């Protein structure tokens, strides 16, 4: 089965960073869902999708053609009358610590001055 999909980034593409969709953008995205499946990718948490994307889209069956996806594709939600989390592959606290410690060591070795963006953790 060959299914077509259009993919957008949320922040800086569909909406300014951490901002809601403009009404015209929400209407156009809703119309596009009537034609083709659409994935929207963001680095934000599910609550950010709700705030920036889902509250501004008209509710209804077309949302079943919307794929809100984290930039790592580690969480997947599906609309069937309501949004349901189908899976979540989260890092453990230990895994996160190991990654952050390794990155900090590499930055220190290279004498890089890091700047924080996003959540900063």
Short mmCIF file of N, CA, C and O in Angstrom, two decimals:
data_model
loop_
_atom_site.label_atom_id
_atom_site.label_comp_id
_atom_site.label_asym_id
_atom_site.label_seq_id
_atom_site.Cartn_x
_atom_site.Cartn_y
_atom_site.Cartn_z
N UNK A 1 0.84 -1.18 0.00
CA UNK A 1 0.00 0.00 0.00
C UNK A 1 0.89 1.24 0.00
O UNK A 1 1.77 1.40 0.84
N UNK A 2 0.67 2.12 -0.93
CA UNK A 2 1.45 3.34 -1.06
C UNK A 2 0.60 4.51 -0.56
O UNK A 2 -0.31 4.95 -1.23
N UNK A 3 0.91 4.99 0.65
CA UNK A 3 0.15 6.10 1.22
C UNK A 3 1.03 7.34 1.24
O UNK A 3 2.17 7.30 1.68
N UNK A 4 0.48 8.45 0.75
CA UNK A 4 1.24 9.69 0.72
C UNK A 4 1.10 10.43 2.04
O UNK A 4 0.08 10.32 2.73
N UNK A 5 2.13 11.22 2.35
CA UNK A 5 2.19 11.95 3.60
C UNK A 5 2.98 13.23 3.37
O UNK A 5 4.02 13.22 2.73
N UNK A 6 2.48 14.33 3.90
CA UNK A 6 3.22 15.59 3.90
C UNK A 6 3.67 15.83 5.33
O UNK A 6 2.91 15.65 6.28
N UNK A 7 4.94 16.26 5.50
CA UNK A 7 5.51 16.46 6.83
C UNK A 7 5.91 17.92 7.00
O UNK A 7 6.55 18.51 6.13
N UNK A 8 5.50 18.49 8.14
CA UNK A 8 5.86 19.86 8.49
C UNK A 8 6.54 19.87 9.85
O UNK A 8 6.21 19.08 10.72
N UNK A 9 7.44 20.82 10.04
CA UNK A 9 7.95 21.13 11.36
C UNK A 9 6.99 22.15 11.98
O UNK A 9 6.45 23.00 11.27
N UNK A 10 6.75 22.05 13.27
CA UNK A 10 5.81 22.97 13.91
C UNK A 10 6.46 24.33 14.17
O UNK A 10 6.04 25.34 13.61
N UNK A 11 7.49 24.34 15.00
CA UNK A 11 8.13 25.61 15.37
C UNK A 11 8.92 26.21 14.23
O UNK A 11 9.82 25.59 13.70
N UNK A 12 8.56 27.44 13.87
CA UNK A 12 9.29 28.15 12.83
C UNK A 12 8.81 27.84 11.42
O UNK A 12 9.27 28.45 10.47
N UNK A 13 7.91 26.87 11.28
CA UNK A 13 7.38 26.55 9.95
C UNK A 13 5.87 26.80 9.93
O UNK A 13 5.39 27.68 9.24
N UNK A 14 5.12 26.02 10.71
CA UNK A 14 3.67 26.24 10.78
C UNK A 14 3.31 27.38 11.72
O UNK A 14 2.28 28.04 11.54
N UNK A 15 4.14 27.60 12.73
CA UNK A 15 3.88 28.66 13.71
C UNK A 15 5.22 29.17 14.23
O UNK A 15 6.21 28.44 14.23
N UNK A 16 5.25 30.43 14.68
CA UNK A 16 6.46 30.90 15.35
C UNK A 16 6.76 30.02 16.56
O UNK A 16 5.84 29.43 17.14
N UNK A 17 8.01 29.94 16.94
CA UNK A 17 8.42 29.07 18.04
C UNK A 17 7.57 29.28 19.28
O UNK A 17 7.36 30.41 19.72
N UNK A 18 7.04 28.17 19.82
CA UNK A 18 6.24 28.13 21.05
C UNK A 18 4.94 28.94 20.95
O UNK A 18 4.36 29.31 21.94
N UNK A 19 4.48 29.22 19.72
CA UNK A 19 3.26 29.99 19.52
C UNK A 19 2.19 29.14 18.84
O UNK A 19 2.49 28.14 18.20
N UNK A 20 0.95 29.56 18.98
CA UNK A 20 -0.17 28.87 18.35
C UNK A 20 -0.20 29.13 16.86
O UNK A 20 0.38 30.11 16.37
N UNK A 21 -0.90 28.26 16.15
CA UNK A 21 -1.11 28.47 14.72
C UNK A 21 -1.92 29.74 14.49
O UNK A 21 -2.84 30.05 15.25
N UNK A 22 -1.60 30.45 13.43
CA UNK A 22 -2.45 31.57 13.01
C UNK A 22 -3.76 30.97 12.51
O UNK A 22 -3.77 29.85 11.98
N UNK A 23 -4.87 31.68 12.67
CA UNK A 23 -6.17 31.14 12.21
C UNK A 23 -6.15 30.70 10.74
O UNK A 23 -6.70 29.66 10.41
N UNK A 24 -5.50 31.47 9.87
CA UNK A 24 -5.45 31.10 8.45
C UNK A 24 -4.65 29.81 8.26
O UNK A 24 -5.05 28.95 7.47
N UNK A 25 -3.55 29.66 8.99
CA UNK A 25 -2.74 28.44 8.90
C UNK A 25 -3.55 27.24 9.39
O UNK A 25 -3.52 26.17 8.77
N UNK A 26 -4.27 27.41 10.50
CA UNK A 26 -5.10 26.32 11.02
C UNK A 26 -6.16 25.91 10.00
O UNK A 26 -6.39 24.71 9.78
N UNK A 27 -6.78 26.88 9.35
CA UNK A 27 -7.81 26.57 8.34
C UNK A 27 -7.20 25.85 7.14
O UNK A 27 -7.77 24.88 6.63
N UNK A 28 -6.04 26.31 6.69
CA UNK A 28 -5.38 25.66 5.55
C UNK A 28 -4.93 24.25 5.89
O UNK A 28 -5.07 23.32 5.08
N UNK A 29 -4.40 24.05 7.10
CA UNK A 29 -3.99 22.71 7.52
C UNK A 29 -5.19 21.79 7.61
O UNK A 29 -5.14 20.64 7.16
N UNK A 30 -6.29 22.28 8.13
CA UNK A 30 -7.53 21.49 8.20
C UNK A 30 -7.98 21.09 6.79
O UNK A 30 -8.34 19.94 6.55
N UNK A 31 -7.95 22.04 5.86
CA UNK A 31 -8.33 21.74 4.48
C UNK A 31 -7.40 20.70 3.87
O UNK A 31 -7.83 19.80 3.14
N UNK A 32 -6.09 20.81 4.16
CA UNK A 32 -5.12 19.86 3.63
C UNK A 32 -5.40 18.45 4.15
O UNK A 32 -5.25 17.47 3.42
N UNK A 33 -5.83 18.34 5.41
CA UNK A 33 -6.18 17.03 5.98
C UNK A 33 -7.34 16.37 5.23
O UNK A 33 -7.50 15.15 5.28
N UNK A 34 -8.13 17.16 4.56
CA UNK A 34 -9.21 16.61 3.73
C UNK A 34 -8.70 15.97 2.45
O UNK A 34 -9.43 15.24 1.79
N UNK A 35 -7.41 16.21 2.14
CA UNK A 35 -6.82 15.71 0.90
C UNK A 35 -5.78 14.62 1.15
O UNK A 35 -5.70 13.65 0.39
N UNK A 36 -4.97 14.80 2.19
CA UNK A 36 -3.81 13.94 2.40
C UNK A 36 -3.48 13.86 3.88
O UNK A 36 -3.81 14.75 4.66
N UNK A 37 -2.79 12.80 4.27
CA UNK A 37 -2.33 12.64 5.65
C UNK A 37 -1.17 13.62 5.89
O UNK A 37 -0.33 13.83 5.02
N UNK A 38 -1.14 14.22 7.09
CA UNK A 38 -0.13 15.22 7.43
C UNK A 38 0.54 14.86 8.75
O UNK A 38 -0.15 14.57 9.73
N UNK A 39 1.87 14.88 8.77
CA UNK A 39 2.63 14.72 10.01
C UNK A 39 3.18 16.08 10.40
O UNK A 39 3.63 16.85 9.55
N UNK A 40 3.12 16.39 11.69
CA UNK A 40 3.69 17.62 12.22
C UNK A 40 4.70 17.21 13.28
O UNK A 40 4.35 16.52 14.24
N UNK A 41 5.94 17.64 13.10
CA UNK A 41 7.03 17.25 13.99
C UNK A 41 7.42 18.41 14.89
O UNK A 41 7.49 19.56 14.43
N UNK A 42 7.67 18.11 16.15
CA UNK A 42 8.12 19.11 17.11
C UNK A 42 9.00 18.44 18.15
O UNK A 42 8.84 17.27 18.45
N UNK A 43 9.89 19.22 18.71
CA UNK A 43 10.71 18.73 19.81
C UNK A 43 10.01 18.87 21.14
O UNK A 43 10.50 18.41 22.16
N UNK A 44 8.86 19.52 21.14
CA UNK A 44 8.12 19.75 22.38
C UNK A 44 7.37 18.51 22.85
O UNK A 44 7.19 17.54 22.13
N UNK A 45 6.93 18.59 24.08
CA UNK A 45 6.14 17.52 24.68
C UNK A 45 4.72 17.54 24.12
O UNK A 45 4.32 18.48 23.42
N UNK A 46 3.94 16.51 24.46
CA UNK A 46 2.55 16.41 23.99
C UNK A 46 1.76 17.67 24.36
O UNK A 46 0.96 18.16 23.56
N UNK A 47 1.99 18.20 25.55
CA UNK A 47 1.26 19.40 25.96
C UNK A 47 1.54 20.58 25.03
O UNK A 47 0.67 21.42 24.81
N UNK A 48 2.74 20.61 24.45
CA UNK A 48 3.06 21.67 23.49
C UNK A 48 2.27 21.48 22.20
O UNK A 48 1.80 22.45 21.62
N UNK A 49 2.11 20.23 21.74
CA UNK A 49 1.25 19.97 20.58
C UNK A 49 -0.17 20.44 20.84
O UNK A 49 -0.80 21.07 19.99
N UNK A 50 -0.68 20.12 22.02
CA UNK A 50 -2.05 20.53 22.35
C UNK A 50 -2.19 22.04 22.31
O UNK A 50 -3.13 22.57 21.73
N UNK A 51 -1.24 22.73 22.92
CA UNK A 51 -1.28 24.19 23.02
C UNK A 51 -1.10 24.87 21.66
O UNK A 51 -1.84 25.77 21.30
N UNK A 52 -0.08 24.44 20.91
CA UNK A 52 0.27 25.11 19.66
C UNK A 52 -0.53 24.67 18.46
O UNK A 52 -0.74 25.45 17.54
N UNK A 53 -0.93 23.42 18.42
CA UNK A 53 -1.49 22.85 17.20
C UNK A 53 -2.95 22.42 17.34
O UNK A 53 -3.81 22.88 16.60
N UNK A 54 -3.23 21.58 18.29
CA UNK A 54 -4.52 20.90 18.33
C UNK A 54 -5.68 21.79 18.77
O UNK A 54 -6.80 21.62 18.29
N UNK A 55 -5.42 22.75 19.64
CA UNK A 55 -6.53 23.60 20.10
C UNK A 55 -7.03 24.53 19.01
O UNK A 55 -8.16 25.00 19.09
N UNK A 56 -6.21 24.79 18.02
CA UNK A 56 -6.60 25.72 16.95
C UNK A 56 -7.19 25.04 15.72
O UNK A 56 -7.71 25.70 14.84
N UNK A 57 -7.09 23.71 15.67
CA UNK A 57 -7.67 22.98 14.54
C UNK A 57 -9.12 22.62 14.83
O UNK A 57 -9.44 22.26 15.96
N UNK A 58 -9.98 22.70 13.82
CA UNK A 58 -11.36 22.25 14.03
C UNK A 58 -11.36 20.78 14.43
O UNK A 58 -10.62 19.96 13.89
N UNK A 59 -12.17 20.45 15.43
CA UNK A 59 -12.27 19.07 15.89
C UNK A 59 -13.10 18.27 14.88
O UNK A 59 -13.95 18.81 14.20
N UNK A 60 -12.85 16.98 14.80
CA UNK A 60 -13.62 16.14 13.90
C UNK A 60 -12.80 15.02 13.32
O UNK A 60 -11.62 14.84 13.63
N UNK A 61 -13.43 14.29 12.43
CA UNK A 61 -12.84 13.06 11.91
C UNK A 61 -11.57 13.29 11.09
O UNK A 61 -10.75 12.38 10.97
N UNK A 62 -11.37 14.49 10.54
CA UNK A 62 -10.15 14.73 9.76
C UNK A 62 -8.89 14.65 10.62
O UNK A 62 -7.81 14.39 10.11
N UNK A 63 -9.03 14.80 11.93
CA UNK A 63 -7.86 14.70 12.80
C UNK A 63 -7.25 13.30 12.76
O UNK A 63 -6.08 13.13 13.11
N UNK A 64 -8.01 12.32 12.32
CA UNK A 64 -7.47 10.96 12.18
C UNK A 64 -6.36 10.91 11.13
O UNK A 64 -5.55 9.99 11.12
N UNK A 65 -6.30 11.93 10.26
CA UNK A 65 -5.26 11.98 9.23
C UNK A 65 -4.06 12.83 9.65
O UNK A 65 -3.16 13.06 8.88
N UNK A 66 -4.08 13.29 10.90
CA UNK A 66 -2.98 14.09 11.44
C UNK A 66 -2.08 13.20 12.29
O UNK A 66 -2.55 12.44 13.13
N UNK A 67 -0.77 13.31 12.06
CA UNK A 67 0.21 12.53 12.82
C UNK A 67 1.10 13.51 13.58
O UNK A 67 2.06 14.04 13.01
N UNK A 68 0.79 13.81 14.84
CA UNK A 68 1.70 14.66 15.62
C UNK A 68 2.86 13.80 16.11
O UNK A 68 2.64 12.75 16.72
N UNK A 69 4.08 14.21 15.81
CA UNK A 69 5.23 13.34 16.11
C UNK A 69 6.34 14.13 16.77
O UNK A 69 6.67 15.24 16.35
N UNK A 70 6.93 13.53 17.81
CA UNK A 70 8.12 14.14 18.40
C UNK A 70 9.25 14.01 17.40
O UNK A 70 9.24 13.12 16.54
N UNK A 71 10.22 14.89 17.49
CA UNK A 71 11.31 14.87 16.52
C UNK A 71 12.13 13.59 16.58
O UNK A 71 12.86 13.27 15.67
N UNK A 72 11.99 12.82 17.66
CA UNK A 72 12.68 11.53 17.77
C UNK A 72 11.77 10.36 17.43
O UNK A 72 12.20 9.22 17.45
N UNK A 73 10.50 10.64 17.16
CA UNK A 73 9.49 9.62 16.88
C UNK A 73 9.41 8.60 18.02
O UNK A 73 9.12 7.44 17.82
N UNK A 74 9.68 9.07 19.25
CA UNK A 74 9.64 8.16 20.40
C UNK A 74 8.26 8.09 21.05
O UNK A 74 8.05 7.33 21.98
N UNK A 75 7.33 8.90 20.56
CA UNK A 75 5.95 8.86 21.05
C UNK A 75 5.02 8.89 19.84
O UNK A 75 5.31 9.53 18.84
N UNK A 76 3.92 8.18 19.96
CA UNK A 76 2.97 8.18 18.85
C UNK A 76 1.55 8.27 19.40
O UNK A 76 1.16 7.48 20.25
N UNK A 77 0.83 9.27 18.89
CA UNK A 77 -0.56 9.48 19.27
C UNK A 77 -1.44 9.31 18.04
O UNK A 77 -1.04 9.63 16.93
N UNK A 78 -2.64 8.82 18.26
CA UNK A 78 -3.60 8.60 17.17
C UNK A 78 -4.95 9.14 17.60
O UNK A 78 -5.34 9.02 18.77
N UNK A 79 -5.67 9.73 16.64
CA UNK A 79 -6.99 10.28 16.92
C UNK A 79 -8.07 9.31 16.49
O UNK A 79 -8.13 8.91 15.33
N UNK A 80 -8.90 8.93 17.45
CA UNK A 80 -10.07 8.09 17.18
C UNK A 80 -11.20 8.62 18.05
O UNK A 80 -11.64 7.98 19.00
N UNK A 81 -11.64 9.85 17.76
CA UNK A 81 -12.63 10.51 18.58
C UNK A 81 -12.00 11.27 19.74
O UNK A 81 -12.56 12.21 20.27
N UNK A 82 -10.81 10.86 20.12
CA UNK A 82 -9.97 11.54 21.11
C UNK A 82 -8.54 11.11 20.85
O UNK A 82 -8.28 10.12 20.18
N UNK A 83 -7.58 11.87 21.38
CA UNK A 83 -6.17 11.54 21.19
C UNK A 83 -5.74 10.48 22.19
O UNK A 83 -5.96 10.62 23.39
N UNK A 84 -5.15 9.41 21.67
CA UNK A 84 -4.69 8.30 22.49
C UNK A 84 -3.21 8.05 22.22
O UNK A 84 -2.80 7.99 21.05
N UNK A 85 -2.43 7.90 23.28
CA UNK A 85 -1.02 7.57 23.12
C UNK A 85 -0.91 6.08 22.81
O UNK A 85 -1.33 5.25 23.60
N UNK A 86 -0.35 5.75 21.64
CA UNK A 86 -0.18 4.35 21.26
C UNK A 86 1.12 3.77 21.80
O UNK A 86 1.17 2.59 22.12
N UNK A 87 2.16 4.58 21.84
CA UNK A 87 3.40 4.12 22.47
C UNK A 87 4.24 5.30 22.89
O UNK A 87 4.09 6.41 22.40
N UNK A 88 5.14 5.04 23.83
CA UNK A 88 6.08 6.03 24.32
C UNK A 88 7.37 5.31 24.68
O UNK A 88 7.37 4.42 25.52
N UNK A 89 8.44 5.65 24.01
CA UNK A 89 9.75 5.03 24.25
C UNK A 89 10.65 6.09 24.89
O UNK A 89 11.43 6.74 24.22
N UNK A 90 10.51 6.28 26.19
CA UNK A 90 11.26 7.31 26.89
C UNK A 90 12.57 6.78 27.45
O UNK A 90 12.68 5.61 27.80
N UNK A 91 13.56 7.67 27.53
CA UNK A 91 14.83 7.31 28.16
C UNK A 91 14.63 7.27 29.67
O UNK A 91 13.87 8.05 30.23
N UNK A 92 15.34 6.39 30.33
CA UNK A 92 15.33 6.36 31.78
C UNK A 92 16.16 7.52 32.30
O UNK A 92 16.97 8.12 31.56
N UNK A 93 16.02 7.83 33.58
CA UNK A 93 16.82 8.89 34.19
C UNK A 93 18.31 8.56 34.07
O UNK A 93 19.14 9.45 33.80
N UNK A 94 18.65 7.29 34.26
CA UNK A 94 20.05 6.87 34.13
C UNK A 94 20.59 7.06 32.72
O UNK A 94 21.74 7.49 32.53
N UNK A 95 19.79 6.73 31.71
CA UNK A 95 20.20 6.91 30.32
C UNK A 95 20.41 8.40 30.00
O UNK A 95 21.38 8.78 29.35
N UNK A 96 19.46 9.22 30.46
CA UNK A 96 19.58 10.67 30.23
C UNK A 96 20.86 11.20 30.88
O UNK A 96 21.59 11.98 30.28
N UNK A 97 21.13 10.80 32.11
CA UNK A 97 22.31 11.27 32.83
C UNK A 97 23.58 10.86 32.10
O UNK A 97 24.50 11.67 31.93
N UNK A 98 23.63 9.61 31.64
CA UNK A 98 24.81 9.13 30.92
C UNK A 98 25.05 9.95 29.65
O UNK A 98 26.19 10.33 29.34
N UNK A 99 24.00 10.24 28.92
CA UNK A 99 24.11 11.03 27.68
C UNK A 99 24.58 12.44 27.99
O UNK A 99 25.51 12.96 27.35
N UNK A 100 23.96 13.08 28.97
CA UNK A 100 24.32 14.46 29.32
C UNK A 100 25.75 14.52 29.84
O UNK A 100 26.52 15.41 29.45
N UNK A 101 26.14 13.58 30.68
CA UNK A 101 27.51 13.55 31.19
C UNK A 101 28.51 13.38 30.05
O UNK A 101 29.55 14.05 30.01
N UNK A 102 28.21 12.50 29.10
CA UNK A 102 29.11 12.28 27.95
C UNK A 102 29.22 13.53 27.10
O UNK A 102 30.33 13.89 26.66
N UNK A 103 28.11 14.20 26.87
CA UNK A 103 28.15 15.44 26.08
C UNK A 103 28.95 16.52 26.81
O UNK A 103 29.75 17.23 26.19
N UNK A 104 28.74 16.64 28.12
CA UNK A 104 29.49 17.65 28.88
C UNK A 104 30.99 17.37 28.85
O UNK A 104 31.80 18.30 28.72
N UNK A 105 31.40 16.10 28.92
CA UNK A 105 32.83 15.75 28.84
C UNK A 105 33.40 16.12 27.47
O UNK A 105 34.49 16.66 27.36
N UNK A 106 32.64 15.82 26.42
CA UNK A 106 33.09 16.13 25.06
C UNK A 106 33.22 17.64 24.86
O UNK A 106 34.19 18.12 24.26
N UNK A 107 32.28 18.39 25.37
CA UNK A 107 32.32 19.85 25.25
C UNK A 107 33.53 20.40 26.00
O UNK A 107 34.25 21.27 25.49
N UNK A 108 33.77 19.89 27.19
CA UNK A 108 34.91 20.34 27.99
C UNK A 108 36.23 20.04 27.29
O UNK A 108 37.14 20.88 27.26
N UNK A 109 36.36 18.84 26.71
CA UNK A 109 37.59 18.47 25.99
C UNK A 109 37.84 19.39 24.80
O UNK A 109 38.98 19.67 24.46
N UNK A 110 36.79 19.84 24.16
CA UNK A 110 36.94 20.68 22.97
C UNK A 110 36.98 22.17 23.31
O UNK A 110 37.06 22.99 22.41
N UNK A 111 36.87 22.52 24.58
CA UNK A 111 36.89 23.92 25.04
C UNK A 111 35.80 24.74 24.35
O UNK A 111 36.01 25.86 23.92
N UNK A 112 34.62 24.15 24.25
CA UNK A 112 33.46 24.81 23.65
C UNK A 112 32.67 25.47 24.76
O UNK A 112 32.50 24.91 25.83
N UNK A 113 32.17 26.67 24.49
CA UNK A 113 31.28 27.33 25.44
C UNK A 113 29.85 27.08 24.99
O UNK A 113 29.38 27.66 24.01
N UNK A 114 29.14 26.18 25.69
CA UNK A 114 27.78 25.85 25.24
C UNK A 114 26.78 26.95 25.57
O UNK A 114 26.93 27.70 26.54
N UNK A 115 25.76 27.06 24.72
CA UNK A 115 24.61 27.94 24.97
C UNK A 115 23.39 27.05 25.05
O UNK A 115 23.27 26.08 24.31
N UNK A 116 22.48 27.36 25.93
CA UNK A 116 21.29 26.54 26.13
C UNK A 116 20.13 27.05 25.28
O UNK A 116 19.89 28.24 25.21
N UNK A 117 19.42 26.11 24.69
CA UNK A 117 18.23 26.39 23.91
C UNK A 117 17.13 25.47 24.41
O UNK A 117 17.39 24.40 24.94
N UNK A 118 15.89 25.84 24.19
CA UNK A 118 14.77 24.97 24.55
C UNK A 118 14.66 24.80 26.04
O UNK A 118 14.85 25.72 26.81
N UNK A 119 14.40 23.55 26.46
CA UNK A 119 14.18 23.25 27.87
C UNK A 119 15.44 23.40 28.70
O UNK A 119 15.37 23.63 29.89
N UNK A 120 16.57 23.21 28.09
CA UNK A 120 17.84 23.41 28.77
C UNK A 120 18.22 22.31 29.75
O UNK A 120 19.04 22.49 30.60
N UNK A 121 17.59 21.15 29.64
CA UNK A 121 17.98 20.06 30.53
C UNK A 121 18.67 19.01 29.73
O UNK A 121 18.87 17.93 30.04
#
